[in-house]
Amino acid sequence: DAKTTQPNSMESNEEEPVHLPCNHSTISGTDYIHWYRQLPSQGPEYVIHGLTSNVNNRMASLAIAEDRKSSTLILHRATLRDAAVYYCIPGNYGGSQGNLIFGKGTKLSVKP
Amino acid sequence: DVKVTQSSRYLVKRTGEKVFLECVQDMDHENMFWYRQDPGLGLRLIYFSYDVKMKEKGDIPEGYSVSREKKERFSLILESASTNQTSMYLCASSPPGYGSPLHFGNGTRLTVT
């Protein structure tokens, strides 16, 4: 399994963009890069995932480095509701493979 | 939206009791999972199932068993609860396919005294 490095914590101001970095230098060629977040007192929530190209959805954008050894989750305008722990998870799972390894993630605080 | 419902938000049980944690999903997903979450240890996979009556051990299956009699329901059983099983338990489901997102319930906080 690829090892990930994320900052323990980050702070942002409301309505400003947030860039959450993740290093995954040992990622294999077939691993997707998944991002989940966990709000206080809730289960993790899927945010976005990608393989090689940058990806956008209604929640966020995912920028993947050309060598795939790092990625950045971009929240375009942070809201108070975005305060959560964000997990970057490289992996290639599906079907009968269920092992999604959640590390410690980055705790994002959003100031009004 | 996918809904994964865990039957209890908080549960307090005594050492030695048999404990059932129930999870139901409403999206006809093939895959279902049980994790536990502990401070400093992150989420750890206990068991998962990719079809009715099928089950696979995760990283920490000792002391647990599971049951999947219907596609929408996945139960976690603590045969004889112990204090080191005090934890947050999270159920998730997903459709098949690589990269398919997991949908989590809000968790059951179990305390064993």
Tab-separated table of N, CA and C in Angstrom, chain A residues 32 34 36 38 41-44 46 49 87 92-100 102-104, chain B residues 9 31 33 35 37 40 42-43 45 48 50 59 90 96-102 104-106:
chain	number	residue	atom	x	y	z
A	32	TYR	N	-5.748	4.461	-7.754
A	32	TYR	CA	-6.489	5.709	-7.769
A	32	TYR	C	-6.062	6.537	-6.556
A	34	HIS	N	-7.899	8.727	-3.771
A	34	HIS	CA	-9.220	9.024	-3.237
A	34	HIS	C	-9.082	10.069	-2.154
A	36	TYR	N	-11.426	11.547	1.070
A	36	TYR	CA	-12.619	11.505	1.915
A	36	TYR	C	-12.463	12.582	2.972
A	38	GLN	N	-14.133	13.742	7.019
A	38	GLN	CA	-14.962	13.328	8.147
A	38	GLN	C	-15.285	14.545	8.997
A	41	SER	N	-18.339	14.002	14.559
A	41	SER	CA	-19.450	13.123	14.941
A	41	SER	C	-20.175	12.503	13.753
A	42	GLN	N	-19.506	12.385	12.622
A	42	GLN	CA	-20.112	11.732	11.471
A	42	GLN	C	-19.151	10.704	10.881
A	43	GLY	N	-19.683	9.829	10.040
A	43	GLY	CA	-18.829	8.912	9.306
A	43	GLY	C	-18.119	9.627	8.181
A	44	PRO	N	-17.046	9.034	7.651
A	44	PRO	CA	-16.344	9.648	6.506
A	44	PRO	C	-17.283	9.808	5.313
A	46	TYR	N	-17.258	10.576	1.072
A	46	TYR	CA	-16.481	10.610	-0.168
A	46	TYR	C	-16.448	12.033	-0.711
A	49	HIS	N	-12.219	11.392	-6.451
A	49	HIS	CA	-11.095	10.520	-6.731
A	49	HIS	C	-10.664	10.681	-8.174
A	87	TYR	N	-8.876	13.069	4.354
A	87	TYR	CA	-8.014	11.903	4.164
A	87	TYR	C	-7.689	11.731	2.680
A	92	ASN	N	-6.169	0.817	-4.948
A	92	ASN	CA	-6.806	0.220	-6.107
A	92	ASN	C	-7.706	-0.881	-5.598
A	93	TYR	N	-8.907	-0.536	-5.277
A	93	TYR	CA	-9.796	-1.500	-4.655
A	93	TYR	C	-11.115	-1.508	-5.404
A	94	GLY	N	-11.857	-2.458	-5.136
A	94	GLY	CA	-13.165	-2.547	-5.754
A	94	GLY	C	-13.598	-3.998	-5.744
A	95	GLY	N	-14.810	-4.249	-6.074
A	95	GLY	CA	-15.300	-5.609	-6.054
A	95	GLY	C	-15.127	-6.216	-4.685
A	96	SER	N	-14.374	-7.274	-4.597
A	96	SER	CA	-14.213	-7.949	-3.318
A	96	SER	C	-13.056	-7.403	-2.500
A	97	GLN	N	-12.405	-6.359	-2.996
A	97	GLN	CA	-11.281	-5.813	-2.232
A	97	GLN	C	-11.770	-4.587	-1.491
A	98	GLY	N	-11.773	-4.691	-0.167
A	98	GLY	CA	-12.389	-3.575	0.552
A	98	GLY	C	-11.456	-2.744	1.367
A	99	ASN	N	-10.156	-2.974	1.269
A	99	ASN	CA	-9.301	-2.358	2.264
A	99	ASN	C	-8.851	-0.962	1.883
A	100	LEU	N	-9.616	0.001	2.340
A	100	LEU	CA	-9.284	1.399	2.148
A	100	LEU	C	-8.576	1.857	3.410
A	102	PHE	N	-7.228	4.379	5.831
A	102	PHE	CA	-7.317	5.775	6.254
A	102	PHE	C	-6.154	6.085	7.176
A	103	GLY	N	-5.359	7.060	6.844
A	103	GLY	CA	-4.289	7.506	7.733
A	103	GLY	C	-4.838	8.504	8.731
A	104	LYS	N	-3.996	9.447	9.156
A	104	LYS	CA	-4.434	10.429	10.160
A	104	LYS	C	-5.081	11.653	9.536
B	9	ARG	N	-26.881	4.859	17.762
B	9	ARG	CA	-25.829	5.870	17.750
B	9	ARG	C	-24.866	5.642	18.917
B	31	ASN	N	-21.319	-4.424	-2.076
B	31	ASN	CA	-20.269	-4.474	-1.054
B	31	ASN	C	-20.690	-3.774	0.220
B	33	PHE	N	-19.157	-3.091	4.453
B	33	PHE	CA	-17.922	-3.121	5.249
B	33	PHE	C	-18.211	-2.725	6.687
B	35	TYR	N	-15.889	-1.136	9.838
B	35	TYR	CA	-14.633	-0.583	10.326
B	35	TYR	C	-14.808	-0.223	11.796
B	37	GLN	N	-13.026	2.754	14.475
B	37	GLN	CA	-12.179	3.944	14.474
B	37	GLN	C	-11.767	4.269	15.895
B	40	GLY	N	-5.818	7.948	17.123
B	40	GLY	CA	-4.420	7.602	16.865
B	40	GLY	C	-4.221	6.377	15.982
B	42	GLY	N	-6.718	5.510	13.481
B	42	GLY	CA	-7.473	5.668	12.240
B	42	GLY	C	-8.580	4.634	12.116
B	43	LEU	N	-9.005	4.404	10.881
B	43	LEU	CA	-10.037	3.393	10.617
B	43	LEU	C	-9.369	2.065	10.290
B	45	LEU	N	-10.240	-1.999	9.110
B	45	LEU	CA	-11.274	-2.845	8.548
B	45	LEU	C	-11.410	-4.131	9.348
B	48	PHE	N	-15.597	-7.512	5.628
B	48	PHE	CA	-16.406	-6.982	4.547
B	48	PHE	C	-17.096	-8.123	3.814
B	50	TYR	N	-18.981	-9.015	-0.104
B	50	TYR	CA	-19.238	-8.562	-1.464
B	50	TYR	C	-20.472	-9.236	-2.066
B	59	ASP	N	-8.560	-6.530	8.493
B	59	ASP	CA	-7.283	-6.505	9.216
B	59	ASP	C	-7.389	-6.976	10.668
B	90	LEU	N	-18.061	1.825	12.354
B	90	LEU	CA	-18.583	2.460	11.141
B	90	LEU	C	-18.894	1.403	10.098
B	96	PRO	N	-19.952	-2.363	-6.906
B	96	PRO	CA	-18.711	-2.989	-7.353
B	96	PRO	C	-17.957	-2.053	-8.288
B	97	GLY	N	-16.716	-2.370	-8.563
B	97	GLY	CA	-15.927	-1.579	-9.505
B	97	GLY	C	-14.804	-0.835	-8.812
B	98	TYR	N	-13.671	-0.784	-9.488
B	98	TYR	CA	-12.508	-0.111	-8.907
B	98	TYR	C	-12.788	1.361	-8.711
B	99	GLY	N	-12.396	1.832	-7.524
B	99	GLY	CA	-12.559	3.249	-7.243
B	99	GLY	C	-13.955	3.657	-6.841
B	100	SER	N	-14.904	2.704	-6.782
B	100	SER	CA	-16.261	3.076	-6.378
B	100	SER	C	-16.245	3.655	-4.977
B	101	PRO	N	-16.861	4.799	-4.775
B	101	PRO	CA	-16.793	5.423	-3.457
B	101	PRO	C	-17.524	4.620	-2.391
B	102	LEU	N	-16.992	4.679	-1.204
B	102	LEU	CA	-17.654	4.102	-0.039
B	102	LEU	C	-18.627	5.117	0.533
B	104	PHE	N	-20.612	5.855	4.007
B	104	PHE	CA	-20.559	5.477	5.412
B	104	PHE	C	-21.831	5.869	6.154
B	105	GLY	N	-22.140	5.083	7.178
B	105	GLY	CA	-23.134	5.512	8.156
B	105	GLY	C	-22.495	6.468	9.156
B	106	ASN	N	-23.277	6.934	10.104
B	106	ASN	CA	-22.767	7.893	11.070
B	106	ASN	C	-22.125	7.255	12.297
